[in-house]
mmCIF file with all atom_site columns, C-alpha atoms in Angstrom:
data_model
loop_
_atom_site.group_PDB
_atom_site.id
_atom_site.type_symbol
_atom_site.label_atom_id
_atom_site.label_alt_id
_atom_site.label_comp_id
_atom_site.label_asym_id
_atom_site.label_entity_id
_atom_site.label_seq_id
_atom_site.pdbx_PDB_ins_code
_atom_site.Cartn_x
_atom_site.Cartn_y
_atom_site.Cartn_z
_atom_site.occupancy
_atom_site.B_iso_or_equiv
_atom_site.pdbx_formal_charge
_atom_site.auth_seq_id
_atom_site.auth_comp_id
_atom_site.auth_asym_id
_atom_site.auth_atom_id
_atom_site.pdbx_PDB_model_num
ATOM 1   C CA . MET H 1 1   ? 168.454 186.688 197.515 1.00 70.00 ? 25  MET H CA 1
ATOM 2   C CA . SER H 1 2   ? 169.659 183.191 197.920 1.00 84.00 ? 26  SER H CA 1
ATOM 3   C CA . SER H 1 3   ? 172.790 182.470 199.893 1.00 86.00 ? 27  SER H CA 1
ATOM 4   C CA . ILE H 1 4   ? 174.549 181.027 196.829 1.00 88.00 ? 28  ILE H CA 1
ATOM 5   C CA . PHE H 1 5   ? 173.878 184.214 194.857 1.00 88.00 ? 29  PHE H CA 1
ATOM 6   C CA . LYS H 1 6   ? 175.123 186.400 197.732 1.00 87.00 ? 30  LYS H CA 1
ATOM 7   C CA . ARG H 1 7   ? 178.280 184.335 198.155 1.00 88.00 ? 31  ARG H CA 1
ATOM 8   C CA . ASN H 1 8   ? 179.041 184.367 194.420 1.00 90.00 ? 32  ASN H CA 1
ATOM 9   C CA . LEU H 1 9   ? 178.320 188.095 194.176 1.00 90.00 ? 33  LEU H CA 1
ATOM 10  C CA . GLN H 1 10  ? 180.683 188.749 197.083 1.00 89.00 ? 34  GLN H CA 1
ATOM 11  C CA . LYS H 1 11  ? 183.389 186.663 195.387 1.00 90.00 ? 35  LYS H CA 1
ATOM 12  C CA . ILE H 1 12  ? 182.988 188.595 192.129 1.00 93.00 ? 36  ILE H CA 1
ATOM 13  C CA . VAL H 1 13  ? 183.061 191.964 193.904 1.00 91.00 ? 37  VAL H CA 1
ATOM 14  C CA . THR H 1 14  ? 186.135 190.944 195.911 1.00 89.00 ? 38  THR H CA 1
ATOM 15  C CA . LEU H 1 15  ? 187.882 189.800 192.738 1.00 92.00 ? 39  LEU H CA 1
ATOM 16  C CA . LEU H 1 16  ? 187.091 193.140 191.070 1.00 93.00 ? 40  LEU H CA 1
ATOM 17  C CA . LEU H 1 17  ? 188.374 195.042 194.128 1.00 91.00 ? 41  LEU H CA 1
ATOM 18  C CA . ARG H 1 18  ? 191.602 193.051 194.067 1.00 92.00 ? 42  ARG H CA 1
ATOM 19  C CA . PHE H 1 19  ? 192.018 193.649 190.345 1.00 94.00 ? 43  PHE H CA 1
ATOM 20  C CA . THR H 1 20  ? 191.409 197.408 190.662 1.00 92.00 ? 44  THR H CA 1
ATOM 21  C CA . ALA H 1 21  ? 193.894 197.722 193.532 1.00 91.00 ? 45  ALA H CA 1
ATOM 22  C CA . VAL H 1 22  ? 196.568 195.999 191.445 1.00 93.00 ? 46  VAL H CA 1
ATOM 23  C CA . MET H 1 23  ? 195.745 198.082 188.365 1.00 94.00 ? 47  MET H CA 1
ATOM 24  C CA . TYR H 1 24  ? 195.856 201.365 190.301 1.00 92.00 ? 48  TYR H CA 1
ATOM 25  C CA . LEU H 1 25  ? 199.240 200.554 191.803 1.00 92.00 ? 49  LEU H CA 1
ATOM 26  C CA . PHE H 1 26  ? 200.477 199.435 188.392 1.00 92.00 ? 50  PHE H CA 1
ATOM 27  C CA . SER H 1 27  ? 199.336 202.755 186.894 1.00 91.00 ? 51  SER H CA 1
ATOM 28  C CA . VAL H 1 28  ? 201.296 204.590 189.593 1.00 90.00 ? 52  VAL H CA 1
ATOM 29  C CA . VAL H 1 29  ? 204.460 202.516 189.088 1.00 90.00 ? 53  VAL H CA 1
ATOM 30  C CA . TYR H 1 30  ? 204.349 202.160 185.280 1.00 91.00 ? 54  TYR H CA 1
ATOM 31  C CA . PRO H 1 31  ? 205.818 205.599 184.396 1.00 88.00 ? 55  PRO H CA 1
ATOM 32  C CA . TYR H 1 32  ? 208.780 204.888 186.667 1.00 85.00 ? 56  TYR H CA 1
ATOM 33  C CA . ILE H 1 33  ? 209.315 201.476 185.089 1.00 86.00 ? 57  ILE H CA 1
ATOM 34  C CA . ILE H 1 34  ? 209.415 203.057 181.626 1.00 86.00 ? 58  ILE H CA 1
ATOM 35  C CA . ASP H 1 35  ? 211.658 206.015 182.536 1.00 81.00 ? 59  ASP H CA 1
ATOM 36  C CA . PRO H 1 36  ? 212.986 206.190 186.109 1.00 77.00 ? 60  PRO H CA 1
ATOM 37  C CA . GLY H 1 37  ? 214.792 209.448 185.343 1.00 76.00 ? 61  GLY H CA 1
ATOM 38  C CA . PHE H 1 38  ? 218.376 208.464 186.150 1.00 73.00 ? 62  PHE H CA 1
ATOM 39  C CA . GLU H 1 39  ? 221.366 209.357 184.017 1.00 73.00 ? 63  GLU H CA 1
ATOM 40  C CA . SER H 1 40  ? 223.225 206.076 184.507 1.00 74.00 ? 64  SER H CA 1
ATOM 41  C CA . THR H 1 41  ? 221.955 202.869 182.955 1.00 77.00 ? 65  THR H CA 1
ATOM 42  C CA . PHE H 1 42  ? 222.821 200.902 186.099 1.00 75.00 ? 66  PHE H CA 1
ATOM 43  C CA . GLY H 1 43  ? 220.432 203.036 188.182 1.00 75.00 ? 67  GLY H CA 1
ATOM 44  C CA . ILE H 1 44  ? 217.696 202.631 185.595 1.00 80.00 ? 68  ILE H CA 1
ATOM 45  C CA . TRP H 1 45  ? 218.187 198.869 185.568 1.00 84.00 ? 69  TRP H CA 1
ATOM 46  C CA . ILE H 1 46  ? 218.009 198.581 189.371 1.00 86.00 ? 70  ILE H CA 1
ATOM 47  C CA . VAL H 1 47  ? 214.902 200.764 189.684 1.00 84.00 ? 71  VAL H CA 1
ATOM 48  C CA . ARG H 1 48  ? 213.075 199.021 186.846 1.00 87.00 ? 72  ARG H CA 1
ATOM 49  C CA . TRP H 1 49  ? 213.664 195.521 188.160 1.00 90.00 ? 73  TRP H CA 1
ATOM 50  C CA . GLY H 1 50  ? 212.987 196.610 191.731 1.00 90.00 ? 74  GLY H CA 1
ATOM 51  C CA . LEU H 1 51  ? 209.617 198.055 190.727 1.00 90.00 ? 75  LEU H CA 1
ATOM 52  C CA . ILE H 1 52  ? 208.762 195.021 188.619 1.00 92.00 ? 76  ILE H CA 1
ATOM 53  C CA . ILE H 1 53  ? 209.564 192.705 191.533 1.00 94.00 ? 77  ILE H CA 1
ATOM 54  C CA . ALA H 1 54  ? 207.641 194.923 193.993 1.00 92.00 ? 78  ALA H CA 1
ATOM 55  C CA . ILE H 1 55  ? 204.497 195.051 191.846 1.00 92.00 ? 79  ILE H CA 1
ATOM 56  C CA . SER H 1 56  ? 204.724 191.288 191.244 1.00 93.00 ? 80  SER H CA 1
ATOM 57  C CA . VAL H 1 57  ? 204.990 190.565 194.971 1.00 93.00 ? 81  VAL H CA 1
ATOM 58  C CA . PHE H 1 58  ? 202.096 192.941 195.658 1.00 92.00 ? 82  PHE H CA 1
ATOM 59  C CA . THR H 1 59  ? 199.950 191.263 192.993 1.00 92.00 ? 83  THR H CA 1
ATOM 60  C CA . LEU H 1 60  ? 200.688 187.821 194.374 1.00 93.00 ? 84  LEU H CA 1
ATOM 61  C CA . GLY H 1 61  ? 200.011 189.010 197.918 1.00 91.00 ? 85  GLY H CA 1
ATOM 62  C CA . VAL H 1 62  ? 196.715 190.639 196.984 1.00 90.00 ? 86  VAL H CA 1
ATOM 63  C CA . PHE H 1 63  ? 195.352 187.420 195.537 1.00 91.00 ? 87  PHE H CA 1
ATOM 64  C CA . ILE H 1 64  ? 196.603 185.273 198.446 1.00 93.00 ? 88  ILE H CA 1
ATOM 65  C CA . LEU H 1 65  ? 195.296 187.382 201.350 1.00 90.00 ? 89  LEU H CA 1
ATOM 66  C CA . ARG H 1 66  ? 191.944 186.803 202.988 1.00 91.00 ? 90  ARG H CA 1
ATOM 67  C CA . ARG H 1 67  ? 189.284 189.389 202.130 1.00 87.00 ? 91  ARG H CA 1
ATOM 68  C CA . SER H 1 68  ? 189.500 191.271 205.434 1.00 84.00 ? 92  SER H CA 1
ATOM 69  C CA . ASP H 1 69  ? 193.306 191.406 205.300 1.00 88.00 ? 93  ASP H CA 1
ATOM 70  C CA . PHE H 1 70  ? 193.183 192.512 201.680 1.00 88.00 ? 94  PHE H CA 1
ATOM 71  C CA . LEU H 1 71  ? 190.816 195.372 202.495 1.00 86.00 ? 95  LEU H CA 1
ATOM 72  C CA . LEU H 1 72  ? 193.151 196.516 205.258 1.00 86.00 ? 96  LEU H CA 1
ATOM 73  C CA . TYR H 1 73  ? 196.605 196.081 203.727 1.00 89.00 ? 97  TYR H CA 1
ATOM 74  C CA . GLY H 1 74  ? 195.808 196.331 200.031 1.00 88.00 ? 98  GLY H CA 1
ATOM 75  C CA . TYR H 1 75  ? 193.836 199.528 200.273 1.00 89.00 ? 99  TYR H CA 1
ATOM 76  C CA . PHE H 1 76  ? 196.313 201.018 202.728 1.00 91.00 ? 100 PHE H CA 1
ATOM 77  C CA . LEU H 1 77  ? 198.940 200.675 199.992 1.00 91.00 ? 101 LEU H CA 1
ATOM 78  C CA . VAL H 1 78  ? 196.474 202.186 197.503 1.00 91.00 ? 102 VAL H CA 1
ATOM 79  C CA . PHE H 1 79  ? 196.017 205.060 199.976 1.00 94.00 ? 103 PHE H CA 1
ATOM 80  C CA . ILE H 1 80  ? 199.789 205.634 200.146 1.00 94.00 ? 104 ILE H CA 1
ATOM 81  C CA . ALA H 1 81  ? 200.064 205.476 196.335 1.00 93.00 ? 105 ALA H CA 1
ATOM 82  C CA . ALA H 1 82  ? 197.183 207.941 195.953 1.00 93.00 ? 106 ALA H CA 1
ATOM 83  C CA . LEU H 1 83  ? 198.837 210.354 198.395 1.00 94.00 ? 107 LEU H CA 1
ATOM 84  C CA . PHE H 1 84  ? 202.036 210.112 196.358 1.00 93.00 ? 108 PHE H CA 1
ATOM 85  C CA . GLN H 1 85  ? 200.141 210.704 193.114 1.00 92.00 ? 109 GLN H CA 1
ATOM 86  C CA . LEU H 1 86  ? 198.306 213.649 194.707 1.00 92.00 ? 110 LEU H CA 1
ATOM 87  C CA . PHE H 1 87  ? 201.643 215.210 195.636 1.00 93.00 ? 111 PHE H CA 1
ATOM 88  C CA . VAL H 1 88  ? 203.054 214.593 192.143 1.00 89.00 ? 112 VAL H CA 1
ATOM 89  C CA . THR H 1 89  ? 199.906 216.057 190.583 1.00 90.00 ? 113 THR H CA 1
ATOM 90  C CA . MET H 1 90  ? 200.029 219.143 192.799 1.00 90.00 ? 114 MET H CA 1
ATOM 91  C CA . ILE H 1 91  ? 203.543 220.030 191.629 1.00 90.00 ? 115 ILE H CA 1
ATOM 92  C CA . SER H 1 92  ? 202.706 219.477 187.946 1.00 83.00 ? 116 SER H CA 1
ATOM 93  C CA . ASN H 1 93  ? 201.745 222.204 185.469 1.00 83.00 ? 117 ASN H CA 1
ATOM 94  C CA . GLU H 1 94  ? 197.964 221.641 185.505 1.00 81.00 ? 118 GLU H CA 1
ATOM 95  C CA . PRO H 1 95  ? 197.066 220.092 188.854 1.00 79.00 ? 119 PRO H CA 1
ATOM 96  C CA . LEU H 1 96  ? 193.339 220.786 189.051 1.00 81.00 ? 120 LEU H CA 1
ATOM 97  C CA . PRO H 1 97  ? 191.766 217.912 187.041 1.00 81.00 ? 121 PRO H CA 1
ATOM 98  C CA . GLY H 1 98  ? 194.010 215.235 188.542 1.00 82.00 ? 122 GLY H CA 1
ATOM 99  C CA . ILE H 1 99  ? 193.616 216.367 192.142 1.00 90.00 ? 123 ILE H CA 1
ATOM 100 C CA . PHE H 1 100 ? 189.943 215.419 192.245 1.00 91.00 ? 124 PHE H CA 1
ATOM 101 C CA . VAL H 1 101 ? 190.595 211.911 190.948 1.00 90.00 ? 125 VAL H CA 1
ATOM 102 C CA . HIS H 1 102 ? 193.286 211.278 193.542 1.00 90.00 ? 126 HIS H CA 1
ATOM 103 C CA . LEU H 1 103 ? 191.140 212.725 196.343 1.00 92.00 ? 127 LEU H CA 1
ATOM 104 C CA . TYR H 1 104 ? 188.385 210.328 195.315 1.00 93.00 ? 128 TYR H CA 1
ATOM 105 C CA . VAL H 1 105 ? 190.814 207.386 195.348 1.00 92.00 ? 129 VAL H CA 1
ATOM 106 C CA . ILE H 1 106 ? 192.079 208.466 198.787 1.00 93.00 ? 130 ILE H CA 1
ATOM 107 C CA . THR H 1 107 ? 188.526 208.650 200.121 1.00 93.00 ? 131 THR H CA 1
ATOM 108 C CA . THR H 1 108 ? 187.631 205.254 198.668 1.00 92.00 ? 132 THR H CA 1
ATOM 109 C CA . ALA H 1 109 ? 190.796 203.680 200.069 1.00 91.00 ? 133 ALA H CA 1
ATOM 110 C CA . ILE H 1 110 ? 190.052 205.092 203.534 1.00 92.00 ? 134 ILE H CA 1
ATOM 111 C CA . TYR H 1 111 ? 186.534 203.672 203.301 1.00 91.00 ? 135 TYR H CA 1
ATOM 112 C CA . PHE H 1 112 ? 187.775 200.192 202.414 1.00 87.00 ? 136 PHE H CA 1
ATOM 113 C CA . PHE H 1 113 ? 190.632 199.887 204.887 1.00 84.00 ? 137 PHE H CA 1
ATOM 114 C CA . THR H 1 114 ? 188.454 201.128 207.767 1.00 87.00 ? 138 THR H CA 1
ATOM 115 C CA . LYS H 1 115 ? 185.429 199.021 206.807 1.00 83.00 ? 139 LYS H CA 1
ATOM 116 C CA . ASP H 1 116 ? 186.180 196.088 209.120 1.00 76.00 ? 140 ASP H CA 1
ATOM 117 C CA . ILE H 1 117 ? 187.055 198.426 211.992 1.00 77.00 ? 141 ILE H CA 1
ATOM 118 C CA . ARG H 1 118 ? 183.704 200.184 211.642 1.00 76.00 ? 142 ARG H CA 1
ATOM 119 C CA . ASN H 1 119 ? 181.797 196.903 211.391 1.00 76.00 ? 143 ASN H CA 1
ATOM 120 C CA . THR H 1 120 ? 183.391 195.352 214.493 1.00 73.00 ? 144 THR H CA 1
ATOM 121 C CA . GLN H 1 121 ? 183.166 198.461 216.678 1.00 68.00 ? 145 GLN H CA 1
ATOM 122 C CA . GLY H 1 122 ? 179.722 199.549 215.526 1.00 58.00 ? 146 GLY H CA 1
ATOM 123 C CA . HIS H 1 123 ? 177.906 196.920 217.574 1.00 57.00 ? 147 HIS H CA 1
ATOM 124 C CA . GLN H 1 124 ? 179.923 197.327 220.774 1.00 57.00 ? 148 GLN H CA 1
ATOM 125 C CA . HIS H 1 125 ? 179.096 200.963 221.473 1.00 53.00 ? 149 HIS H CA 1
ATOM 126 C CA . HIS H 1 126 ? 175.313 200.629 221.519 1.00 54.00 ? 150 HIS H CA 1
ATOM 127 C CA . ARG H 1 127 ? 173.450 199.693 224.633 1.00 58.00 ? 151 ARG H CA 1
ATOM 128 C CA . SER H 1 128 ? 170.858 197.011 224.408 1.00 56.00 ? 152 SER H CA 1
ATOM 129 C CA . ARG H 1 129 ? 167.215 197.988 224.625 1.00 56.00 ? 153 ARG H CA 1
ATOM 130 C CA . LYS H 1 130 ? 166.831 196.114 227.905 1.00 57.00 ? 154 LYS H CA 1
ATOM 131 C CA . GLU H 1 131 ? 169.333 198.399 229.650 1.00 58.00 ? 155 GLU H CA 1
ATOM 132 C CA . ASN H 1 132 ? 167.532 201.547 228.493 1.00 57.00 ? 156 ASN H CA 1
ATOM 133 C CA . LYS H 1 133 ? 164.096 200.540 229.832 1.00 58.00 ? 157 LYS H CA 1
ATOM 134 C CA . PRO H 1 134 ? 163.216 201.929 233.287 1.00 59.00 ? 158 PRO H CA 1
ATOM 135 C CA . ASN H 1 135 ? 161.877 199.460 235.852 1.00 55.00 ? 159 ASN H CA 1
#
């Protein structure tokens, strides 16, 4: 592959990863924006606008961060949201179908936010071939 194709493919994949992280967090927050579950209208108003501001700041931050920072911080927040959704799903009436989806999202989030750690440490723990050869 040419370097231009690789660079453009990486940009497209990164853009899709950013978009999916924002959409997953929006899908977690959306039910609470629609109906926070408070009796008073003042509490509903505060929670709705707080969640709207939080998701807006997260969206802006996701698209501003460098790729490595996005993989670390963005998918850590996706991990936290997936843990929350897993807990909510476990206490619901029919938890079994939803549990597997959230476990998959948790696993994927762990993969992405540990990717740079694995890449940087993977080369440091191997001895070079010259050190292993006997004289």
